[in-house]
Amino acid sequence: MTSEPAPGRRLKFYGLNDIGTYHQLDHAEKVLDLFDPLATERSISDIIELYNAQLFIEKALHPQSLSDEQRAARQALRPKLLKVVAKFFNTLDDNNFADVIHDVDYEYQSDLLQLFAKFNVYDRCAASTVLPTLNAMHVSLGELLEDKSLVQHYDQEVRALILADSGNAEFLVRKHLENNAQQSVHLPSSLTLDDQRTLMNSYVDSDDPNPNYVKLISLAPLHKGDVVDAKLKLKARNKHRHWTEEFFKENTGIATGCTVAINDEQTEPAELKMEGMVANFSYSRRWLEDTLDYPSILNNFLYVFEFANYHMLLTLPSYRAQLGVLEQLIGVEAKGSYIFDSAFRSKEGSSSLQTAFYRDYLKSKDIEIESVIAWFFSVYLKDEFGALNFRFTPSSTASTYLEKCRHTFAEMESVLRQFALYAEEGELDIELLIIKSEQVSYKNIPSLLKGKYAYPSSNQDVHFVLHLLFSNQSDLTYINENMQGDNAANLLINHEVSYDDFADYQKASVDYLIDQSVLKNTGQRIVFANPRQFLALRDIANDEVASYYHYSTESRAAIDELVERGWLVRRESLLSEAESSYFNYYLNKAEFTNGPDLRNKYMHGSNVDAANEQEHFSTYISALKLLIALVIKINDEFWLRSVQTDN
């Protein structure tokens, strides 16, 4: 996202989703007011500025003060602007190319390449003219590769540029391996698979490759015909491991992690004390001893260990809202990889340690967690909700951890198949369950509730509103030292902010939110137009979803309005999309390439060392954690349905 243009900067259309565009509405009007279609003395930058000005007209972006007649006059001006731009670029050829474009403003270089393609300049000018001139102007190879038309017209010449430096393998990594790369990369058709593999091998072998890109290569999926093969993947993995070891020889890093302990004097069920980046959890012995009945044991995972929030959405998955500013700026994501960030790592560490701690504590009281889970399915669901025939068979206490893992993963799939059949048929027919043998798809496990979750739609307005209100990168987070917030929502909630308190460059964003009926100007302060809709949008920003039936009747009506508006869509499934992705990350390769693939390894017996009990114990703790998470979600389903039935 761009900031407000500095004085003297040229007009630039950054796109409909960029606040920088809206900051320049008045600037665009000034450029249009000064436009003379008969003028002849214009530089290349003047021409590109006019092209940007007509984009504001094309997208109907004007100051609110313009009347309908003035807006119509602007629309009538657009063909004249395009005619001037086209006439200028149609005069470019090998003879005048370098002289005309050499002094283009730096911020217009990307526009320049787009206009070359739009007006067929590459058909009239040779690569020997265009490429050296652009190089002299410091147009990077990355910018050239963003231009599909240039790459296609100058195929062999661009191939030579790419192969000239092993560092250019980074463009191949962005193209093939990086998720949501900020720059698009087009490769010449003459650049063969052997060319690309040779370049990437040279890059990994070089003295100073970027560790982030080496890591992406090491995480690449292996498919026949892909640019990364097994040997290159292994080489990159070893290179990254060596780099990490060498780095920490010289850098001690920051201590992170967590501890758990039982406190005899503590009255609160749980307390957390942070020492730097180390989380120290302590639990009341009296509380633990008073909650040894099976329902309370399961509730402790909810309310003491906080495996889910107040809407019964799991806290365990990785959520983009938790991604830190630095991680957003410098992190790179591999295509097909689950997002790792510090918040996710911290929660994974603490939840695994809490599960192992509680399992050991319960064992000291002759209670097995698996027995509690078996009680939930066979007794609780029947007695509380009339759901018959559910079964979970605990693993034998005499089993090794390897055997426990294999058994637990099989039982996990069994209870999910049971629930799916119950949701589809309204009852659990064991004979029908035996006949049906579909593999579990975590994203498609049905729900007992229609339209259980509300998600943002593809409508750009809702994504823009979510960014403006809840992103720490929004330009509405700061008024002055006394009025600021982590995001715009916190700023408006915690401070009495009037419209005039905002700087001029911020008012375009505030006006947009007012136009979208998200904010309201009372005269004294800016407030939320519909607090119930705001709360739903806030939950969606944090959890990537709103669990519809956990809201009051009035709040559901507010969500329904957003659905009718096209901002939200409602879908049903047992797990939210973020939750199902979390299970897929852990258990299989259906969605991600960097997960431990635990279900497949243990169910198929691949890469499992029977003697490595510590590894199997760690896997068993993960299996228990996932099972508890499923119990939470299934219980929520039955409870919500019962409430709806009662109502």
PDB file of C-alpha atoms in Angstrom, residues 196-406:
ATOM      1  CA  GLN A 196      16.047 -23.955 -15.171  1.00  0.00           C
ATOM      2  CA  ARG A 197      17.379 -26.903 -13.205  1.00  0.00           C
ATOM      3  CA  THR A 198      20.969 -26.001 -14.103  1.00  0.00           C
ATOM      4  CA  LEU A 199      20.409 -22.418 -12.999  1.00  0.00           C
ATOM      5  CA  MET A 200      18.809 -23.441  -9.700  1.00  0.00           C
ATOM      6  CA  ASN A 201      21.570 -25.934  -8.945  1.00  0.00           C
ATOM      7  CA  SER A 202      24.149 -23.210  -9.575  1.00  0.00           C
ATOM      8  CA  TYR A 203      22.197 -20.904  -7.275  1.00  0.00           C
ATOM      9  CA  VAL A 204      22.124 -23.382  -4.387  1.00  0.00           C
ATOM     10  CA  ASP A 205      25.849 -24.088  -4.925  1.00  0.00           C
ATOM     11  CA  SER A 206      26.729 -20.375  -4.947  1.00  0.00           C
ATOM     12  CA  ASP A 207      28.461 -18.686  -2.023  1.00  0.00           C
ATOM     13  CA  ASP A 208      25.624 -16.481  -0.821  1.00  0.00           C
ATOM     14  CA  PRO A 209      22.138 -17.612  -1.881  1.00  0.00           C
ATOM     15  CA  ASN A 210      19.167 -16.119  -0.070  1.00  0.00           C
ATOM     16  CA  PRO A 211      18.294 -18.536   2.790  1.00  0.00           C
ATOM     17  CA  ASN A 212      14.580 -17.869   2.285  1.00  0.00           C
ATOM     18  CA  TYR A 213      14.724 -19.022  -1.329  1.00  0.00           C
ATOM     19  CA  VAL A 214      16.897 -22.019  -0.484  1.00  0.00           C
ATOM     20  CA  LYS A 215      14.268 -22.980   2.076  1.00  0.00           C
ATOM     21  CA  LEU A 216      11.524 -22.707  -0.546  1.00  0.00           C
ATOM     22  CA  ILE A 217      13.487 -25.065  -2.794  1.00  0.00           C
ATOM     23  CA  SER A 218      13.904 -27.487   0.110  1.00  0.00           C
ATOM     24  CA  LEU A 219      10.116 -27.488   0.667  1.00  0.00           C
ATOM     25  CA  ALA A 220       9.171 -27.942  -2.990  1.00  0.00           C
ATOM     26  CA  PRO A 221       6.803 -30.823  -3.815  1.00  0.00           C
ATOM     27  CA  LEU A 222       8.250 -33.514  -6.040  1.00  0.00           C
ATOM     28  CA  HIS A 223       6.372 -34.194  -9.252  1.00  0.00           C
ATOM     29  CA  LYS A 224       7.685 -35.536 -12.519  1.00  0.00           C
ATOM     30  CA  GLY A 225       8.607 -32.698 -14.850  1.00  0.00           C
ATOM     31  CA  ASP A 226       8.818 -30.056 -12.104  1.00  0.00           C
ATOM     32  CA  VAL A 227      11.773 -27.699 -11.938  1.00  0.00           C
ATOM     33  CA  VAL A 228      12.890 -29.160  -8.564  1.00  0.00           C
ATOM     34  CA  ASP A 229      13.931 -32.809  -8.481  1.00  0.00           C
ATOM     35  CA  ALA A 230      14.854 -34.966  -5.480  1.00  0.00           C
ATOM     36  CA  LYS A 231      18.599 -34.257  -5.688  1.00  0.00           C
ATOM     37  CA  LEU A 232      18.121 -30.502  -5.807  1.00  0.00           C
ATOM     38  CA  LYS A 233      15.611 -30.648  -2.951  1.00  0.00           C
ATOM     39  CA  LEU A 234      18.051 -32.621  -0.790  1.00  0.00           C
ATOM     40  CA  LYS A 235      20.920 -30.275  -1.659  1.00  0.00           C
ATOM     41  CA  ALA A 236      18.810 -27.249  -0.692  1.00  0.00           C
ATOM     42  CA  ARG A 237      17.706 -28.905   2.551  1.00  0.00           C
ATOM     43  CA  ASN A 238      21.313 -29.610   3.546  1.00  0.00           C
ATOM     44  CA  LYS A 239      22.381 -26.094   2.541  1.00  0.00           C
ATOM     45  CA  HIS A 240      19.652 -24.499   4.647  1.00  0.00           C
ATOM     46  CA  ARG A 241      20.408 -26.761   7.619  1.00  0.00           C
ATOM     47  CA  HIS A 242      24.116 -25.864   7.395  1.00  0.00           C
ATOM     48  CA  TRP A 243      23.297 -22.159   7.156  1.00  0.00           C
ATOM     49  CA  THR A 244      21.058 -22.374  10.248  1.00  0.00           C
ATOM     50  CA  GLU A 245      23.732 -24.189  12.252  1.00  0.00           C
ATOM     51  CA  GLU A 246      26.382 -21.655  11.279  1.00  0.00           C
ATOM     52  CA  PHE A 247      24.097 -18.741  12.049  1.00  0.00           C
ATOM     53  CA  PHE A 248      23.422 -19.880  15.607  1.00  0.00           C
ATOM     54  CA  LYS A 249      27.108 -20.510  16.244  1.00  0.00           C
ATOM     55  CA  GLU A 250      27.545 -16.751  16.026  1.00  0.00           C
ATOM     56  CA  ASN A 251      24.107 -15.654  17.258  1.00  0.00           C
ATOM     57  CA  THR A 252      22.557 -16.881  20.482  1.00  0.00           C
ATOM     58  CA  GLY A 253      19.054 -15.910  19.380  1.00  0.00           C
ATOM     59  CA  ILE A 254      16.126 -15.243  21.721  1.00  0.00           C
ATOM     60  CA  ALA A 255      14.923 -17.755  24.295  1.00  0.00           C
ATOM     61  CA  THR A 256      11.385 -18.897  23.493  1.00  0.00           C
ATOM     62  CA  GLY A 257       9.146 -21.687  24.730  1.00  0.00           C
ATOM     63  CA  CYS A 258       6.835 -22.482  27.608  1.00  0.00           C
ATOM     64  CA  THR A 259       6.715 -24.261  30.969  1.00  0.00           C
ATOM     65  CA  VAL A 260       3.868 -25.842  32.934  1.00  0.00           C
ATOM     66  CA  ALA A 261       3.597 -26.350  36.680  1.00  0.00           C
ATOM     67  CA  ILE A 262       1.062 -27.117  39.415  1.00  0.00           C
ATOM     68  CA  ASN A 263       0.705 -24.506  42.161  1.00  0.00           C
ATOM     69  CA  ASP A 264      -0.608 -25.601  45.567  1.00  0.00           C
ATOM     70  CA  GLU A 265      -1.499 -22.053  46.652  1.00  0.00           C
ATOM     71  CA  GLN A 266      -3.051 -20.753  43.437  1.00  0.00           C
ATOM     72  CA  THR A 267      -6.800 -20.001  43.510  1.00  0.00           C
ATOM     73  CA  GLU A 268      -7.319 -19.185  39.832  1.00  0.00           C
ATOM     74  CA  PRO A 269      -7.553 -22.308  37.611  1.00  0.00           C
ATOM     75  CA  ALA A 270      -4.732 -21.063  35.363  1.00  0.00           C
ATOM     76  CA  GLU A 271      -2.224 -18.239  35.340  1.00  0.00           C
ATOM     77  CA  LEU A 272       0.267 -17.137  32.706  1.00  0.00           C
ATOM     78  CA  LYS A 273       3.447 -15.208  33.381  1.00  0.00           C
ATOM     79  CA  MET A 274       5.747 -14.139  30.569  1.00  0.00           C
ATOM     80  CA  GLU A 275       9.502 -13.957  30.991  1.00  0.00           C
ATOM     81  CA  GLY A 276      10.645 -12.399  27.767  1.00  0.00           C
ATOM     82  CA  MET A 277       9.417 -14.801  25.084  1.00  0.00           C
ATOM     83  CA  VAL A 278       8.976 -17.715  27.497  1.00  0.00           C
ATOM     84  CA  ALA A 279       5.398 -18.456  28.628  1.00  0.00           C
ATOM     85  CA  ASN A 280       5.113 -19.931  32.128  1.00  0.00           C
ATOM     86  CA  PHE A 281       1.734 -21.607  32.784  1.00  0.00           C
ATOM     87  CA  SER A 282       0.708 -22.600  36.299  1.00  0.00           C
ATOM     88  CA  TYR A 283      -2.440 -24.512  37.286  1.00  0.00           C
ATOM     89  CA  SER A 284      -4.256 -24.693  40.586  1.00  0.00           C
ATOM     90  CA  ARG A 285      -3.881 -28.109  42.214  1.00  0.00           C
ATOM     91  CA  ARG A 286      -7.216 -27.644  43.972  1.00  0.00           C
ATOM     92  CA  TRP A 287      -8.945 -26.898  40.660  1.00  0.00           C
ATOM     93  CA  LEU A 288      -7.448 -29.942  38.953  1.00  0.00           C
ATOM     94  CA  GLU A 289      -8.398 -32.214  41.839  1.00  0.00           C
ATOM     95  CA  ASP A 290     -11.944 -30.829  41.925  1.00  0.00           C
ATOM     96  CA  THR A 291     -12.503 -31.407  38.180  1.00  0.00           C
ATOM     97  CA  LEU A 292     -11.732 -35.106  37.740  1.00  0.00           C
ATOM     98  CA  ASP A 293     -15.194 -36.047  36.432  1.00  0.00           C
ATOM     99  CA  TYR A 294     -15.269 -36.664  32.684  1.00  0.00           C
ATOM    100  CA  PRO A 295     -17.324 -33.587  31.648  1.00  0.00           C
ATOM    101  CA  SER A 296     -15.027 -31.288  33.640  1.00  0.00           C
ATOM    102  CA  ILE A 297     -11.914 -32.867  32.148  1.00  0.00           C
ATOM    103  CA  LEU A 298     -13.159 -32.011  28.662  1.00  0.00           C
ATOM    104  CA  ASN A 299     -14.188 -28.538  29.824  1.00  0.00           C
ATOM    105  CA  ASN A 300     -10.665 -27.934  31.111  1.00  0.00           C
ATOM    106  CA  PHE A 301      -9.361 -28.214  27.554  1.00  0.00           C
ATOM    107  CA  LEU A 302     -11.816 -25.479  26.641  1.00  0.00           C
ATOM    108  CA  TYR A 303     -11.667 -23.044  29.521  1.00  0.00           C
ATOM    109  CA  VAL A 304      -8.336 -23.745  31.200  1.00  0.00           C
ATOM    110  CA  PHE A 305      -6.123 -24.694  28.256  1.00  0.00           C
ATOM    111  CA  GLU A 306      -8.190 -22.522  25.872  1.00  0.00           C
ATOM    112  CA  PHE A 307      -8.268 -24.851  22.869  1.00  0.00           C
ATOM    113  CA  ALA A 308     -11.249 -22.858  21.528  1.00  0.00           C
ATOM    114  CA  ASN A 309     -12.608 -19.334  21.852  1.00  0.00           C
ATOM    115  CA  TYR A 310     -16.017 -18.185  23.075  1.00  0.00           C
ATOM    116  CA  HIS A 311     -17.587 -19.102  19.711  1.00  0.00           C
ATOM    117  CA  MET A 312     -16.088 -22.602  19.844  1.00  0.00           C
ATOM    118  CA  LEU A 313     -13.660 -21.839  17.022  1.00  0.00           C
ATOM    119  CA  LEU A 314     -10.360 -23.603  17.587  1.00  0.00           C
ATOM    120  CA  THR A 315      -7.470 -21.390  18.647  1.00  0.00           C
ATOM    121  CA  LEU A 316      -4.923 -23.960  17.423  1.00  0.00           C
ATOM    122  CA  PRO A 317      -4.771 -23.163  13.669  1.00  0.00           C
ATOM    123  CA  SER A 318      -2.574 -20.549  12.058  1.00  0.00           C
ATOM    124  CA  TYR A 319      -4.561 -17.366  11.422  1.00  0.00           C
ATOM    125  CA  ARG A 320      -3.296 -14.594   9.155  1.00  0.00           C
ATOM    126  CA  ALA A 321      -4.460 -11.942  11.617  1.00  0.00           C
ATOM    127  CA  GLN A 322      -1.805 -13.203  14.052  1.00  0.00           C
ATOM    128  CA  LEU A 323       1.007 -12.672  11.566  1.00  0.00           C
ATOM    129  CA  GLY A 324       3.378  -9.996  12.866  1.00  0.00           C
ATOM    130  CA  VAL A 325       4.342  -6.907  10.871  1.00  0.00           C
ATOM    131  CA  LEU A 326       7.938  -8.066  10.419  1.00  0.00           C
ATOM    132  CA  GLU A 327       6.795 -11.526   9.339  1.00  0.00           C
ATOM    133  CA  GLN A 328       4.468  -9.968   6.780  1.00  0.00           C
ATOM    134  CA  LEU A 329       7.235  -7.799   5.360  1.00  0.00           C
ATOM    135  CA  ILE A 330      10.182 -10.202   5.178  1.00  0.00           C
ATOM    136  CA  GLY A 331       8.605 -13.650   5.216  1.00  0.00           C
ATOM    137  CA  VAL A 332       8.205 -15.770   2.091  1.00  0.00           C
ATOM    138  CA  GLU A 333       5.645 -18.526   1.694  1.00  0.00           C
ATOM    139  CA  ALA A 334       6.198 -21.648  -0.344  1.00  0.00           C
ATOM    140  CA  LYS A 335       3.373 -22.627  -2.658  1.00  0.00           C
ATOM    141  CA  GLY A 336       1.328 -25.309  -1.001  1.00  0.00           C
ATOM    142  CA  SER A 337       2.875 -24.685   2.429  1.00  0.00           C
ATOM    143  CA  TYR A 338       1.058 -24.159   5.699  1.00  0.00           C
ATOM    144  CA  ILE A 339       1.869 -20.747   7.152  1.00  0.00           C
ATOM    145  CA  PHE A 340       4.253 -20.830  10.092  1.00  0.00           C
ATOM    146  CA  ASP A 341       4.489 -17.729  12.226  1.00  0.00           C
ATOM    147  CA  SER A 342       5.616 -17.024  15.765  1.00  0.00           C
ATOM    148  CA  ALA A 343       2.052 -17.030  17.147  1.00  0.00           C
ATOM    149  CA  PHE A 344       1.339 -20.442  15.618  1.00  0.00           C
ATOM    150  CA  ARG A 345       4.623 -21.920  16.860  1.00  0.00           C
ATOM    151  CA  SER A 346       3.944 -20.576  20.347  1.00  0.00           C
ATOM    152  CA  LYS A 347       0.435 -22.029  20.451  1.00  0.00           C
ATOM    153  CA  GLU A 348       1.627 -25.363  19.062  1.00  0.00           C
ATOM    154  CA  GLY A 349       4.308 -25.604  21.729  1.00  0.00           C
ATOM    155  CA  SER A 350       2.042 -24.636  24.601  1.00  0.00           C
ATOM    156  CA  SER A 351      -0.938 -26.795  23.531  1.00  0.00           C
ATOM    157  CA  SER A 352       1.264 -29.874  23.068  1.00  0.00           C
ATOM    158  CA  LEU A 353       2.930 -29.336  26.431  1.00  0.00           C
ATOM    159  CA  GLN A 354      -0.457 -28.777  28.103  1.00  0.00           C
ATOM    160  CA  THR A 355      -1.826 -31.983  26.571  1.00  0.00           C
ATOM    161  CA  ALA A 356       1.189 -34.027  27.672  1.00  0.00           C
ATOM    162  CA  PHE A 357       1.087 -32.465  31.147  1.00  0.00           C
ATOM    163  CA  TYR A 358      -2.628 -33.104  31.616  1.00  0.00           C
ATOM    164  CA  ARG A 359      -2.357 -36.664  30.299  1.00  0.00           C
ATOM    165  CA  ASP A 360       0.367 -37.407  32.855  1.00  0.00           C
ATOM    166  CA  TYR A 361      -1.607 -35.732  35.639  1.00  0.00           C
ATOM    167  CA  LEU A 362      -4.744 -37.741  34.811  1.00  0.00           C
ATOM    168  CA  LYS A 363      -2.750 -40.975  34.609  1.00  0.00           C
ATOM    169  CA  SER A 364      -1.558 -40.299  38.141  1.00  0.00           C
ATOM    170  CA  LYS A 365      -5.278 -40.347  39.056  1.00  0.00           C
ATOM    171  CA  ASP A 366      -5.856 -43.585  37.079  1.00  0.00           C
ATOM    172  CA  ILE A 367      -7.725 -41.743  34.312  1.00  0.00           C
ATOM    173  CA  GLU A 368      -6.899 -42.174  30.615  1.00  0.00           C
ATOM    174  CA  ILE A 369      -7.782 -39.324  28.226  1.00  0.00           C
ATOM    175  CA  GLU A 370      -8.814 -41.878  25.610  1.00  0.00           C
ATOM    176  CA  SER A 371     -11.342 -43.300  28.096  1.00  0.00           C
ATOM    177  CA  VAL A 372     -12.801 -39.828  28.536  1.00  0.00           C
ATOM    178  CA  ILE A 373     -13.114 -39.516  24.749  1.00  0.00           C
ATOM    179  CA  ALA A 374     -14.770 -42.953  24.554  1.00  0.00           C
ATOM    180  CA  TRP A 375     -17.276 -41.840  27.227  1.00  0.00           C
ATOM    181  CA  PHE A 376     -18.083 -38.705  25.209  1.00  0.00           C
ATOM    182  CA  PHE A 377     -19.037 -40.677  22.095  1.00  0.00           C
ATOM    183  CA  SER A 378     -20.751 -43.710  23.591  1.00  0.00           C
ATOM    184  CA  VAL A 379     -22.423 -42.230  26.685  1.00  0.00           C
ATOM    185  CA  TYR A 380     -22.594 -38.429  26.605  1.00  0.00           C
ATOM    186  CA  LEU A 381     -23.918 -38.040  23.060  1.00  0.00           C
ATOM    187  CA  LYS A 382     -26.593 -40.649  23.733  1.00  0.00           C
ATOM    188  CA  ASP A 383     -27.698 -39.335  27.133  1.00  0.00           C
ATOM    189  CA  GLU A 384     -27.499 -35.630  26.338  1.00  0.00           C
ATOM    190  CA  PHE A 385     -28.621 -35.473  22.699  1.00  0.00           C
ATOM    191  CA  GLY A 386     -30.137 -38.875  21.921  1.00  0.00           C
ATOM    192  CA  ALA A 387     -27.416 -39.646  19.372  1.00  0.00           C
ATOM    193  CA  LEU A 388     -27.154 -43.440  19.333  1.00  0.00           C
ATOM    194  CA  ASN A 389     -24.496 -45.901  18.189  1.00  0.00           C
ATOM    195  CA  PHE A 390     -21.432 -43.629  18.323  1.00  0.00           C
ATOM    196  CA  ARG A 391     -18.307 -45.553  19.282  1.00  0.00           C
ATOM    197  CA  PHE A 392     -14.665 -44.813  20.066  1.00  0.00           C
ATOM    198  CA  THR A 393     -12.386 -47.651  21.141  1.00  0.00           C
ATOM    199  CA  PRO A 394      -9.414 -46.579  23.311  1.00  0.00           C
ATOM    200  CA  SER A 395      -6.008 -48.059  22.638  1.00  0.00           C
ATOM    201  CA  SER A 396      -4.692 -50.632  25.073  1.00  0.00           C
ATOM    202  CA  THR A 397      -2.759 -49.243  28.035  1.00  0.00           C
ATOM    203  CA  ALA A 398      -0.120 -51.903  27.315  1.00  0.00           C
ATOM    204  CA  SER A 399       0.406 -50.700  23.726  1.00  0.00           C
ATOM    205  CA  THR A 400       3.606 -49.057  22.596  1.00  0.00           C
ATOM    206  CA  TYR A 401       3.327 -45.457  21.463  1.00  0.00           C
ATOM    207  CA  LEU A 402       3.768 -46.630  17.866  1.00  0.00           C
ATOM    208  CA  GLU A 403       0.751 -48.898  18.291  1.00  0.00           C
ATOM    209  CA  LYS A 404      -1.215 -46.158  20.075  1.00  0.00           C
ATOM    210  CA  CYS A 405      -0.565 -43.766  17.174  1.00  0.00           C
ATOM    211  CA  ARG A 406      -1.757 -46.204  14.538  1.00  0.00           C
TER     212      ARG A 406
END
